[in-house]
Coordinates of C-alpha atoms in Angstrom, one line a residue:
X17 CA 124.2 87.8 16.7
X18 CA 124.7 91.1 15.0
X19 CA 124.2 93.2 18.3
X20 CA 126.2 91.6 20.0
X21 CA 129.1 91.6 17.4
X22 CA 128.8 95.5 17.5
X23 CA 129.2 95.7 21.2
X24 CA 125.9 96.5 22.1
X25 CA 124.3 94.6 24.8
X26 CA 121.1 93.0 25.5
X27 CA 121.0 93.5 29.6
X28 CA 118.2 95.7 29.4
X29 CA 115.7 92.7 28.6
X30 CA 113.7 90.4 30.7
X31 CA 114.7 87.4 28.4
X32 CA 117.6 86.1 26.6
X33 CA 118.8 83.8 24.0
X34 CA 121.5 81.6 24.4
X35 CA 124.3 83.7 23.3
X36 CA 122.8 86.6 25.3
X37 CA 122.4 84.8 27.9
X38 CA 126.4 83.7 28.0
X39 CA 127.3 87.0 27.5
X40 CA 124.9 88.6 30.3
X41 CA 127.1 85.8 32.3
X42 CA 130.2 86.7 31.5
X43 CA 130.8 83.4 29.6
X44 CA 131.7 81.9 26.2
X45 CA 128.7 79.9 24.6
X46 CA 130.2 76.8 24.8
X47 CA 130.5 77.6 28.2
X48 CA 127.2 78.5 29.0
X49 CA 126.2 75.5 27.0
X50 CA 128.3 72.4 28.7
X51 CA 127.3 73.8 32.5
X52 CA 123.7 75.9 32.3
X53 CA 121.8 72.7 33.0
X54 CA 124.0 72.0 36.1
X55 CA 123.1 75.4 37.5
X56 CA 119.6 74.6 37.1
X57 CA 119.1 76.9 34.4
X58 CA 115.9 75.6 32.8
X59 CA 115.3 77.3 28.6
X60 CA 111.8 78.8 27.7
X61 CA 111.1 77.4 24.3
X62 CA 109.0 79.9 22.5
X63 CA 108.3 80.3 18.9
X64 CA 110.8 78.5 18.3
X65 CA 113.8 80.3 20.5
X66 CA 115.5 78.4 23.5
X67 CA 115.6 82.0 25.6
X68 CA 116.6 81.9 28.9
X69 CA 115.2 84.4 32.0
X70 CA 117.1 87.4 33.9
X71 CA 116.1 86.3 37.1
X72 CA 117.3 82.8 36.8
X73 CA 120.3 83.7 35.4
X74 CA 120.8 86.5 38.2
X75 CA 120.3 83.6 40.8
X76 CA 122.7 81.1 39.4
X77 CA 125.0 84.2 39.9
X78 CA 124.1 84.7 42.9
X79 CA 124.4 81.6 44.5
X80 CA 127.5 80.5 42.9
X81 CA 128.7 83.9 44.4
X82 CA 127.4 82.9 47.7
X83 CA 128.9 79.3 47.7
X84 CA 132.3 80.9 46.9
X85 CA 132.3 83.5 49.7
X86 CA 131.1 80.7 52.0
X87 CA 134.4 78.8 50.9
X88 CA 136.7 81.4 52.1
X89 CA 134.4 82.5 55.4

């Protein structure tokens, strides 16, 4: 997307679309694509956008972060 070419970001939003969403975790697309289902990231369609929310993305963060940290405890 244009915004995000121009190096602004989207992270003040409640809602994302896919390439938002990678970005907000720290991810190429393809990425975010091949592994957001794993994570149990679940896409909102509406009006005909797969967008993604915040807060889940913020948990799958989260408890990857926790997971890793438990690894090394």
């Amino acid at each position: 997307d244009d915004r995000l070419k121009q190096g602004k970001t989207a992270f003040g939003k409640d809602y994302f679309r896919e390439a938002e969403a990678a970005e907000y975790c720290c991810v190429s697309v393809s990425q975010f694509k091949a592994h957001y289902a794993r994570l149990g990231l679940v896409p909102i369609y509406f009006m005909g956008r797969k967008v993604f929310r915040r807060t889940d993305l913020q948990r799958a963060i989260e408890r990857a972060a926790n997971a890793a940290l438990e690894l090394v405890s």
